[in-house]
XYZ file of C-alpha atoms in Angstrom:
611
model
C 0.000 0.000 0.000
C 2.029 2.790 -1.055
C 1.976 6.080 0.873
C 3.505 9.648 1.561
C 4.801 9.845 4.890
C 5.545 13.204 6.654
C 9.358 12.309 7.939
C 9.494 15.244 10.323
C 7.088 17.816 11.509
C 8.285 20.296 9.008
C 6.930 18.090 6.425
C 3.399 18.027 7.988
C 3.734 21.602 8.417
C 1.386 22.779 5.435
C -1.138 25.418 7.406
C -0.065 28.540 8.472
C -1.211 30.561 11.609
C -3.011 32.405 9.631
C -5.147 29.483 7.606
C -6.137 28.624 11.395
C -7.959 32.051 11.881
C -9.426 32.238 8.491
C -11.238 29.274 9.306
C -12.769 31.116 11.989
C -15.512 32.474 9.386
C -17.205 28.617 9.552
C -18.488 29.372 13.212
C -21.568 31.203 12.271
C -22.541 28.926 9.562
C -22.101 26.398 11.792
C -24.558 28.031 14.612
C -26.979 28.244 12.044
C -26.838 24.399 11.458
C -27.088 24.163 15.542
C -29.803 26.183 15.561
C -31.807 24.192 13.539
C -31.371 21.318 14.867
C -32.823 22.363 18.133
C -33.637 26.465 18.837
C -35.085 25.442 22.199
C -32.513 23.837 23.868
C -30.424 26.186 22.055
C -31.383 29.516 24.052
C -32.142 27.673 27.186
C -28.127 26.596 26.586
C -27.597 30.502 25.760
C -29.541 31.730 28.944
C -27.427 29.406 31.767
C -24.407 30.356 30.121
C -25.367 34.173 30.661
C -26.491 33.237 34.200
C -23.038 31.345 34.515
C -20.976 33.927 33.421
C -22.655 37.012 35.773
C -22.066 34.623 39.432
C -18.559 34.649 39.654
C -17.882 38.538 40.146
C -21.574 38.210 42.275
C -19.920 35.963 44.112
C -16.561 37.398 44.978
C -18.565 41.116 45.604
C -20.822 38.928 48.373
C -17.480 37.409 49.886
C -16.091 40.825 50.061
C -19.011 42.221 51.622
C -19.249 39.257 54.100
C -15.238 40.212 55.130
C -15.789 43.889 55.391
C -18.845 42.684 57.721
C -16.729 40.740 60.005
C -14.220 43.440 60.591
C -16.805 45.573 61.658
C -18.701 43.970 63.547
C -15.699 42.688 65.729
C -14.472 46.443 66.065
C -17.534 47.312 68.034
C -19.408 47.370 71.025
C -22.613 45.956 70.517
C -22.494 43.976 66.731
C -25.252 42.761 65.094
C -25.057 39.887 62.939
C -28.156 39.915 61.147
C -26.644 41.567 57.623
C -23.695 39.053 57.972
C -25.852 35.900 58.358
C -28.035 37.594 55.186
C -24.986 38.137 52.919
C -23.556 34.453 53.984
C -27.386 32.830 53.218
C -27.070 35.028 49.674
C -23.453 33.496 49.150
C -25.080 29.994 49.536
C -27.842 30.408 47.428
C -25.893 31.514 44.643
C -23.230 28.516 44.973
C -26.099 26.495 44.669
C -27.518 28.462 41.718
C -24.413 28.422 40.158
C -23.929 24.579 40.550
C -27.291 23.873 39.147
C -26.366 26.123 35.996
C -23.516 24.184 35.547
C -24.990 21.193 35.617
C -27.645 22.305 33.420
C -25.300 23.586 30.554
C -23.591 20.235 30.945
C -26.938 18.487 30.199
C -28.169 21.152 27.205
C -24.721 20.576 25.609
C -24.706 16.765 25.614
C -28.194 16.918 24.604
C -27.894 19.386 21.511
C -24.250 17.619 21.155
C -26.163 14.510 20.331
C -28.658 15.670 18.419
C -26.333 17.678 16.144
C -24.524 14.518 15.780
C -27.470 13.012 14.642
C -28.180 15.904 12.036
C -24.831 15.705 10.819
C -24.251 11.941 10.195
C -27.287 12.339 7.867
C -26.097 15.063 6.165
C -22.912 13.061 5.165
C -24.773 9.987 4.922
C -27.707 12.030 1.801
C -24.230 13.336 0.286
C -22.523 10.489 -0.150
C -24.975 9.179 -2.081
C -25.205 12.012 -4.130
C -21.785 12.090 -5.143
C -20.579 10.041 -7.724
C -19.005 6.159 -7.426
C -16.011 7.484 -9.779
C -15.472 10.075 -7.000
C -15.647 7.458 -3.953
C -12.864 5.372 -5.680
C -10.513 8.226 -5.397
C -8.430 8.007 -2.852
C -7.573 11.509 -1.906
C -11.602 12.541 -1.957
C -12.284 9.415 0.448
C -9.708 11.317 2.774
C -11.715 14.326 2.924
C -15.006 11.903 3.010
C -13.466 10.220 6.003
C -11.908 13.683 7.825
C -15.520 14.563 7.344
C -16.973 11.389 8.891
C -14.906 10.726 11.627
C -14.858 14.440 13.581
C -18.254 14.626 14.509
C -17.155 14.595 18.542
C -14.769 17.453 17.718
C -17.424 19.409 15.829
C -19.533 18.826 19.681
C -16.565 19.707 21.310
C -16.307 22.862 19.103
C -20.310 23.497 19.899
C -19.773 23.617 23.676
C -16.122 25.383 23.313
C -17.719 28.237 21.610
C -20.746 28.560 23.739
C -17.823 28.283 26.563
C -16.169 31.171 25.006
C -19.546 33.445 24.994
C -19.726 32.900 28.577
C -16.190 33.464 29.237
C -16.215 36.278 28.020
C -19.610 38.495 29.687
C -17.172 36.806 32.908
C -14.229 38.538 32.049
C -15.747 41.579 31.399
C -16.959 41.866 34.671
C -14.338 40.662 36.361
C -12.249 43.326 34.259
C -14.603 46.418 35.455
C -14.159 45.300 39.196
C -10.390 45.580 38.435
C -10.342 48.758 36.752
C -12.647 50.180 39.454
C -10.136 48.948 42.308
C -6.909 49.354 40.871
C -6.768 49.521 36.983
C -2.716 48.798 37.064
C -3.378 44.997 37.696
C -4.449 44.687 34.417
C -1.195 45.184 32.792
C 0.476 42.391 34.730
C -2.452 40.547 33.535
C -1.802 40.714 29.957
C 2.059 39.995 30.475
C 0.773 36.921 32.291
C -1.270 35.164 29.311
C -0.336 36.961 26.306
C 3.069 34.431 25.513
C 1.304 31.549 26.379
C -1.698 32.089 24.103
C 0.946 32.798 21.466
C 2.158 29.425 21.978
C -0.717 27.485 22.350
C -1.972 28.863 18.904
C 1.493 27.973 17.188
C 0.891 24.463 18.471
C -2.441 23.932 17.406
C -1.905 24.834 14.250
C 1.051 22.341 13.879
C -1.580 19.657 15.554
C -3.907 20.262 12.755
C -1.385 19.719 10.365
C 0.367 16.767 11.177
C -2.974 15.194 11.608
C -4.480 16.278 8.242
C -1.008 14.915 6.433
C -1.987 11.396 7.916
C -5.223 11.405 6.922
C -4.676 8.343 4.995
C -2.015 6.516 7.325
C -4.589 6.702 9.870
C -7.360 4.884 7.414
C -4.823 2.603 6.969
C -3.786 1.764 10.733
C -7.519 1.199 11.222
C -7.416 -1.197 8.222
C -4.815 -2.800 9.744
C -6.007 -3.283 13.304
C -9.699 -4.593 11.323
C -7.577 -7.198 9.080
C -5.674 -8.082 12.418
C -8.660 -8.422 14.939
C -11.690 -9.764 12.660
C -13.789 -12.958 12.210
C -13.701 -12.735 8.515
C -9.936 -12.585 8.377
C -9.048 -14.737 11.040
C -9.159 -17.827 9.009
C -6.036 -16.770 6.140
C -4.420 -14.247 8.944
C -4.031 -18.236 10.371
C -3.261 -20.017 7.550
C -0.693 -17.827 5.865
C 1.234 -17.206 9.398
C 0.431 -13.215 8.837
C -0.056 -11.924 12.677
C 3.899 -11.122 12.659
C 3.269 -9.296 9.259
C 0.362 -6.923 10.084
C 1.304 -6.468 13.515
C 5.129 -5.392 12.060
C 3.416 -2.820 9.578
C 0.879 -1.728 12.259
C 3.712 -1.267 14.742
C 6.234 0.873 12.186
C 3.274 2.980 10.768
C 2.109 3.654 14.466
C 5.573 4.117 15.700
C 6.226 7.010 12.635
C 3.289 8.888 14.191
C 4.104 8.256 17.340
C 7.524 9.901 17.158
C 6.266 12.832 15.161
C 3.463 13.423 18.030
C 6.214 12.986 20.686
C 8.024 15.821 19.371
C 5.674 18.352 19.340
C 4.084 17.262 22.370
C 7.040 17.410 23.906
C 7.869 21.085 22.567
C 4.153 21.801 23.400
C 4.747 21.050 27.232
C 8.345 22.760 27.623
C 7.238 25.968 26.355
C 3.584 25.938 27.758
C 5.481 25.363 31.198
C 7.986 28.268 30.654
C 4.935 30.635 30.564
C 2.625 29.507 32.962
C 5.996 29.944 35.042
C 5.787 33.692 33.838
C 1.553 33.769 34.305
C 2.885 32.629 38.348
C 4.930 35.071 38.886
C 2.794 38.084 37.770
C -0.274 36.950 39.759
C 2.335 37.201 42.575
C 3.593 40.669 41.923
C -0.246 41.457 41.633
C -0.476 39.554 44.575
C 2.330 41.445 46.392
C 0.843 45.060 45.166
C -2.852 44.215 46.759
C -1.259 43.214 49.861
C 1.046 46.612 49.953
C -2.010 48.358 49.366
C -3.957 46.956 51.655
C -0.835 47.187 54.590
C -0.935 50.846 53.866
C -4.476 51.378 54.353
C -5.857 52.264 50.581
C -8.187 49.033 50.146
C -9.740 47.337 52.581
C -9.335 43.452 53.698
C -12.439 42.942 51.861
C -11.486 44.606 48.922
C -8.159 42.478 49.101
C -10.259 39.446 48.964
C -12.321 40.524 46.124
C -9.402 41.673 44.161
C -6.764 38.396 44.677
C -9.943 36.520 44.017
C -11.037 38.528 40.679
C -7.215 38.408 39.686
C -6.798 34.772 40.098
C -10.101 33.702 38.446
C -9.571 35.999 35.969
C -6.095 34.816 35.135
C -8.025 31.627 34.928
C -10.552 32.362 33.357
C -8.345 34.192 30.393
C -5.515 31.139 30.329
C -9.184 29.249 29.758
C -10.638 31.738 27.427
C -7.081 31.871 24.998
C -6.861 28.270 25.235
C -10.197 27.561 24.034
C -9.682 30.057 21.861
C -6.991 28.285 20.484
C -9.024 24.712 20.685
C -11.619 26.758 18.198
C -9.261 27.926 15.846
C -7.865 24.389 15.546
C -11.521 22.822 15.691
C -12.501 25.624 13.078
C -9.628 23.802 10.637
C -11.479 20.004 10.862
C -14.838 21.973 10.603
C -13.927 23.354 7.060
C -12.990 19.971 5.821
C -16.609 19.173 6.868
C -18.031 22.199 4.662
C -15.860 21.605 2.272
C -17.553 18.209 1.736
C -21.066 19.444 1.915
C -20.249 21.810 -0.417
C -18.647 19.888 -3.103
C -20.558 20.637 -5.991
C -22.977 17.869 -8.003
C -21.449 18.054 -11.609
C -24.196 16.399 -13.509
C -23.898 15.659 -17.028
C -27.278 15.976 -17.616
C -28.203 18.595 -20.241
C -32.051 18.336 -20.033
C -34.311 16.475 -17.478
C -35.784 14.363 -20.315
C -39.093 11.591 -19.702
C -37.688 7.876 -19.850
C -39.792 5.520 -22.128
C -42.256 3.671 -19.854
C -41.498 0.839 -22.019
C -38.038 0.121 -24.340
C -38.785 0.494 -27.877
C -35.010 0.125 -29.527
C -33.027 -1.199 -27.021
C -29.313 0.285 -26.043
C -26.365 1.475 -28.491
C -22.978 1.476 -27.747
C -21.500 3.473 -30.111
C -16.917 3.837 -30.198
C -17.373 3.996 -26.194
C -13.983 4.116 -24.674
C -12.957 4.327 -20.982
C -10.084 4.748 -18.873
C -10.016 5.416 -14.816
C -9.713 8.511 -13.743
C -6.213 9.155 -13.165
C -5.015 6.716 -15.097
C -3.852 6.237 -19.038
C -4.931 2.810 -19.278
C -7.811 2.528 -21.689
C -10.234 -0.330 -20.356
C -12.668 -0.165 -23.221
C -11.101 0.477 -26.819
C -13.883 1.773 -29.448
C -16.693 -0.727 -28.021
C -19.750 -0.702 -30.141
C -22.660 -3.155 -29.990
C -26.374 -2.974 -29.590
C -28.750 -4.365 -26.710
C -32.036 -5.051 -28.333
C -35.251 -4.157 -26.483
C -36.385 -7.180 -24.755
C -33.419 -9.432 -25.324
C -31.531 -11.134 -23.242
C -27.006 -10.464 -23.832
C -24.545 -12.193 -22.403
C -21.170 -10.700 -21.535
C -18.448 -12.949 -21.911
C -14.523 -12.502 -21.737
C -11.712 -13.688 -19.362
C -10.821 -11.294 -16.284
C -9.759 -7.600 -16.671
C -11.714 -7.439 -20.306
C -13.849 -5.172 -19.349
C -17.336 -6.744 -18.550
C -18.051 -4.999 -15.558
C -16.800 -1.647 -16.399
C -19.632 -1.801 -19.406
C -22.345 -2.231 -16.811
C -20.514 0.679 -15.176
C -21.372 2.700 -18.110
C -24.743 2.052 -18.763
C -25.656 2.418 -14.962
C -23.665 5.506 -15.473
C -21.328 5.121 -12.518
C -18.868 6.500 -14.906
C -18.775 8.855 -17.966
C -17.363 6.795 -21.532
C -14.064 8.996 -21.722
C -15.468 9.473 -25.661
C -18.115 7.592 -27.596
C -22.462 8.205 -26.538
C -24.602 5.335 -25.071
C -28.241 5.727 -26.615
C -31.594 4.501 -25.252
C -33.974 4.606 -28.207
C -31.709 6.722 -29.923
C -31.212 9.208 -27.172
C -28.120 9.731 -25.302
C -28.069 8.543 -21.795
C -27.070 11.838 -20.157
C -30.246 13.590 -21.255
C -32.002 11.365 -18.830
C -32.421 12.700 -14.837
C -29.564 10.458 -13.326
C -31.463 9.351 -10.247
C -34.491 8.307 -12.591
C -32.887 6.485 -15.047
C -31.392 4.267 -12.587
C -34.540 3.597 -10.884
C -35.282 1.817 -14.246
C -32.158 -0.984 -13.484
C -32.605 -3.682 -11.630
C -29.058 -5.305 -10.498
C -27.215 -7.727 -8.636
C -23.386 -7.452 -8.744
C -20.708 -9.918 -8.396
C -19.333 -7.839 -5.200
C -22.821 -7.489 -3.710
C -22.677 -5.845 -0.378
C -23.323 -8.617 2.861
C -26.032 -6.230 4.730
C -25.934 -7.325 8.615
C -29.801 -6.805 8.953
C -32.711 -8.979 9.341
C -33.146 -11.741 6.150
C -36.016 -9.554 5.253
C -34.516 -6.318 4.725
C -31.656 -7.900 2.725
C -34.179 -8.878 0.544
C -36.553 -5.780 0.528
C -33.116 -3.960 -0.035
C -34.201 -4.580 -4.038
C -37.253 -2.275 -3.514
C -36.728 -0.849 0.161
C -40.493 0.876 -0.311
C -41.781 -2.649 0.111
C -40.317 -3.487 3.354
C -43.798 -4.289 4.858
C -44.865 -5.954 1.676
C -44.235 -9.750 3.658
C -45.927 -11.749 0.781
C -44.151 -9.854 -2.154
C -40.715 -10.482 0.193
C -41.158 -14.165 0.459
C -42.231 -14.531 -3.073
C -38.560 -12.662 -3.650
C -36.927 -15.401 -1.651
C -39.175 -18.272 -3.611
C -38.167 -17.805 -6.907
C -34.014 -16.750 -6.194
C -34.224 -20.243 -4.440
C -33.423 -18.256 -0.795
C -36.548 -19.589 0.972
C -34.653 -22.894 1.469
C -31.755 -20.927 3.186
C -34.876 -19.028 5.401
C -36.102 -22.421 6.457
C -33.310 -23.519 8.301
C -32.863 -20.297 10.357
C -34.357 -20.340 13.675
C -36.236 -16.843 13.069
C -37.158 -17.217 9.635
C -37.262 -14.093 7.859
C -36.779 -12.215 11.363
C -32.918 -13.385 11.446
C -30.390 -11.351 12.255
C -27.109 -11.898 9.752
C -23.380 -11.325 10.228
C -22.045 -12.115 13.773
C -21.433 -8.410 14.134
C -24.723 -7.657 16.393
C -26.171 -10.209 19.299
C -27.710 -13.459 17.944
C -27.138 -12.841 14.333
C -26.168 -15.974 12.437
C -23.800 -16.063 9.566
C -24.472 -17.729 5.545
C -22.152 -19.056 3.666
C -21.600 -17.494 0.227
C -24.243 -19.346 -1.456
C -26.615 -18.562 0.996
C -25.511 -15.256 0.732
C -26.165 -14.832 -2.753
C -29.446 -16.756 -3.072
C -30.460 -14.125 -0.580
C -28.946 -11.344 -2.843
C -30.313 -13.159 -5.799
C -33.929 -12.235 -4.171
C -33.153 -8.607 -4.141
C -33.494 -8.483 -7.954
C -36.748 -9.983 -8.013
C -38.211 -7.027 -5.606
C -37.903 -4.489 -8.103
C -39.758 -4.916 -11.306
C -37.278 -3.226 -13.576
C -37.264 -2.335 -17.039
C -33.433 -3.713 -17.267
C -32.301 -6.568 -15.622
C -28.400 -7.091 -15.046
C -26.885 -10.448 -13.220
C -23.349 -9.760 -12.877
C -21.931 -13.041 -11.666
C -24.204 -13.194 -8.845
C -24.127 -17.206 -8.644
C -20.423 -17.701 -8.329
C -20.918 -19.132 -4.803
C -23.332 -21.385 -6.375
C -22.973 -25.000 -7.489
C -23.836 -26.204 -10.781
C -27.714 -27.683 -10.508
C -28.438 -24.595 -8.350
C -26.989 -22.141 -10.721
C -28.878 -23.609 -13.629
C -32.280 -23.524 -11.979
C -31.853 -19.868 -10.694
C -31.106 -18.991 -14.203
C -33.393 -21.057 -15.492
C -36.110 -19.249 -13.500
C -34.173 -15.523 -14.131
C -34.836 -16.418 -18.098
C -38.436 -17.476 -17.666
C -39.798 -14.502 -14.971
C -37.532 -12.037 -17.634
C -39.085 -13.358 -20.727
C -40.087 -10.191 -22.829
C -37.729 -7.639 -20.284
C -34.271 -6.158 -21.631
C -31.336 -7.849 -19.674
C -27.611 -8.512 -19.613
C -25.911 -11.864 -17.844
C -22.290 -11.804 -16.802
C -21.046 -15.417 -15.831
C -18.149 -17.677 -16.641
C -20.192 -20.655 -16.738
C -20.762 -21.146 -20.463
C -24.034 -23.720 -19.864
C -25.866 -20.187 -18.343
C -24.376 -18.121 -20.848
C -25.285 -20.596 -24.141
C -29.127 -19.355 -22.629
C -29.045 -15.725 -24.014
C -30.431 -14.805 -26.700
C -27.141 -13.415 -28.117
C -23.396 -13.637 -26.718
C -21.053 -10.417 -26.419
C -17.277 -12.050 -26.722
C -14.891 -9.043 -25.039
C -11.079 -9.314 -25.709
C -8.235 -6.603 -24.108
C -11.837 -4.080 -24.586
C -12.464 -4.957 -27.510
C -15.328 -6.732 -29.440
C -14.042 -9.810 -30.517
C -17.270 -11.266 -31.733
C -21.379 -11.480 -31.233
C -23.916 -13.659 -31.838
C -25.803 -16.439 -30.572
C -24.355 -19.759 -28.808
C -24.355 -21.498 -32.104
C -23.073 -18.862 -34.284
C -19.813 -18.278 -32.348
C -19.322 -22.120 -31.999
C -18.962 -22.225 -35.624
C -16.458 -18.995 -36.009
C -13.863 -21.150 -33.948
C -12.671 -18.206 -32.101
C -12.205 -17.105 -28.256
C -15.860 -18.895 -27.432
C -15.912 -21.553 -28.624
C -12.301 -22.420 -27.222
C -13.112 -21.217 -23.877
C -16.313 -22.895 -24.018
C -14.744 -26.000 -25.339
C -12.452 -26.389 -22.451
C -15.126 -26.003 -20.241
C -16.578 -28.270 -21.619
C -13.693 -30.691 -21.205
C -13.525 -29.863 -17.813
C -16.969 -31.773 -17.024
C -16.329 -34.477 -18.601
């Protein structure tokens, strides 16, 4: 699996400082999505955190008022205690107030949190689909798929962060005005105290991003690694082949690369952040110092030393708290445009003009000099392919591996674009069609069909998903792809859970697998019908009477049969021979037996083979 690994943190180093604060214009659109979600909890969220931010000074002021209290009562004759005892009952009301507002913004944060998760999964979920396959199989757009996918905690993190930062703020400010009104020179040693440290705490952050956006693609493979290593579907050649030593070596070197380059900047992270908060210590001392000099020569009271060391130190907190969030934001903000970024890829569609699809095929398909090569690559799969698919007939695609069988199906299901060349329907180019409703007119079973770990009957209802209550229609599905013997034997019937990966599912083998795929076809009655070696798990008898049923239920419908089993094939009403993308040769079973060319050799061995 090749790969282009960072070396050294310079390498990794590819945004700047000021890439991190640009990203900073994502936070309001990304509100607006939160908002959405849920404006209730929303405000009520909003509201604590104003509440939240307002008790802190309210508290210290109460404290200081409760010390000024106790010095004067104690320097006279007859005290009374009653305003004492009613400032100390205020001071515990508000710590409880303020502990049941911080519980509560804990709750509305998870809660939204969750539900924003929710939002956002689907989001990615609708655009995936919308995107096209051709784009999926690139690698570097499946890294931004999966930076996309996988930071959904750090785009809740970056919810409650920001709503932190709101709060933090209104604090601050007050705090700030009780300064300024006491002794308005404590602020400077304030900013000498946090200015270096949010300096280097934005540096780092930034770095952070980067390294981790460079490995975007070791990471997918380390968890590829660790799911090869650990798995019930690989355990068996993992085994066999003696490969533990061999993925756990590669796991271990790949992990270890990352490892180091984390180490170093962590490391560089600490030593500096502990430099500063060694300068933040010693100027809340000298502020500490000042307050107490001003207080031993009678300018502030003891009270108003308390409430000043306290609004200095909590401040100082609350700042170191404010700049590193700020700083957690800014690097948040980063991952968050990679999640925009996807959303907002753009839909290219080919599609010129929304035209009507024929309710029923009146030509058939045309292939006309259609040639196709990967994106990215110069390797032409299909070489000036040309060849009609009669309405109503039944073609066979035959040709030995890599000829390009399955890229034609590609084509017409327009997964891909033909690099040159048209595909027609009744004489009209394929792209004229709306995408999403000319595929609706496909029915199709591929060779690398996808093992759903549902219940048996929503694998089957998977063929026409709107049907999922339709039991009879389901089991009628499972009758005639031969699956209703499979569904027999399980102990919940169409109920079953499949795949071992959730509690008291029950695994098929392949052939069981496929007759259950097999039934997904037969949900959907399609205009087109394609089989692209869907019975390769199958034996012989049972792959000859699910064909034999696919040609009798298709009789009269437009469909296309990959297989490499030449006594399905012989079936079709006419055989396609592909060679290096090419069209070697068409025509029926008997026809191509008598131009002694690629079929009938191939079919001839086969042939041989059985006997």
């Amino acid at each position: 699996m090749p790969r282009r690994t960072p070396t050294s943190l310079k390498d990794a180093k590819k945004t700047s400082i000021k890439s991190s604060f640009n990203a900073l214009v994502y936070i309001p659109r990304f509100f607006k999505e939160i908002w959405k979600v849920n404006k209730k909890l929303f405000l009520l969220s909003a509201f604590c955190r104003l509440i939240g931010a307002l008790l802190p000074v309210i508290i210290l002021w109460v404290g200081k008022l409760i010390i000024d209290e106790i010095i004067l009562q104690v320097s006279i004759d007859n005290p009374d205690y009653y305003l004492l005892w009613t400032y100390l009952a205020i001071e515990f009301g508000l710590i409880v107030i303020s502990d049941l507002i911080s519980r509560a913004i804990s709750l509305t944060d998870g809660l939204l949190g969750d539900e924003y998760n929710i939002a956002t999964s689907v989001t990615i979920i609708k655009k995936t689909n919308k995107i096209n396959i051709s784009l999926l199989e690139d690698s570097e757009f499946y890294d931004k798929l999966e930076r996309a996918r996988t930071q959904t905690t750090g785009r809740v993190a970056l919810m409650s962060n920001v709503l932190g930062q709101a709060q933090s703020t209104i604090s601050i400010a007050t705090l700030v005005a009780g300064l300024i009104y006491f002794e308005p020179y404590l602020i400077i040693l304030l900013v000498l105290s946090i200015i270096p440290s949010f300096i280097n705490e934005v540096r780092f952050s930034q770095q952070q991003y980067s390294l981790a956006r460079s490995w975007t693609s070791e990471r997918r493979e380390l968890d590829y690694l660790r799911f090869i290593g650990a798995n019930d579907k690989t355990a068996k050649e993992i085994k066999l082949f003696g490969l533990t030593d061999f993925v756990v070596d590669r796991f271990k070197n790949l992990s270890e690369e990352y490892y180091q380059l984390n180490k170093t900047l962590a490391i560089k992270r600490s030593a500096l952040g502990f430099v500063f908060n060694v300068l933040g210590s010693l100027s809340y001392y000298g502020a500490y110092v000042f307050i107490i000099y001003r207080v031993l020569s009678g300018a502030i009271t003891l009270g108003e030393l308390t409430f000043l060391s306290g609004s200095f130190n909590r401040l100082m907190r609350n700042l170191q708290d404010f700049f590193s969030k700020f700083t957690r934001i800014s690097e948040s903000a980063l991952y968050l445009k990679d999640y925009f970024d996807f959303i907002d890829i753009s839909i290219v569609s080919k599609t010129k003009e929304d035209m009507s699809l024929p309710k029923k095929i009146e030509k058939g398909f045309e292939f006309k000099d259609v040639r196709f090569a990967y994106p990215n690559s110069e390797i032409e799969i299909l070489k000036g392919v040309s060849f009609t698919l009669k309405a109503g007939e039944k073609l066979a695609f035959v040709g030995q591996n890599g000829a390009g069988k399955t890229t034609l199906i590609k084509l017409l299901l327009r997964f891909y674009e033909p690099t040159s060349g048209e595909i027609l329907l009744d004489g009209v180019n394929i792209n004229r069609f709306n995408l999403a409703t000319y595929q609706e007119f496909f029915g199709v079973i591929f060779q690398d069909f996808f093992r759903y770990e549902f219940t048996v009957k929503e694998n089957i209802a998977i063929g026409n998903i709107d049907e999922l209550d339709n039991q009879p229609k389901i089991e009628n599905a499972a009758e005639l792809s031969l699956a209703n013997d499979v569904i027999a034997e399980l102990k919940n019937g169409y109920n079953q859970q499949l795949g071992k990966r959730f509690l008291n599912g029950q695994e098929l083998s392949g052939g069981q697998w496929q007759k259950v795929a097999l039934a997904r076809a037969y949900m959907k009655n399609a205009e087109v019908m394609i089989l692209d070696e869907p019975t390769s798990a199958l034996d012989a008898k049972a792959e000859s009477e699910v064909f034999g049923r696919f040609i009798g239920l298709t009789e009269g419908k437009t469909s296309i049969i990959i297989s490499h089993r030449f006594s399905t094939v012989r079936q079709a009403n006419r055989i396609l021979v592909l060679e290096h993308g090419k069209v070697l040769e068409i025509g029926t079973h008997e026809e191509l037996m008598k131009n002694k060319t690629l079929y009938s050799e191939l079919f001839t061995l086969q042939a041989e083979g059985y006997q």
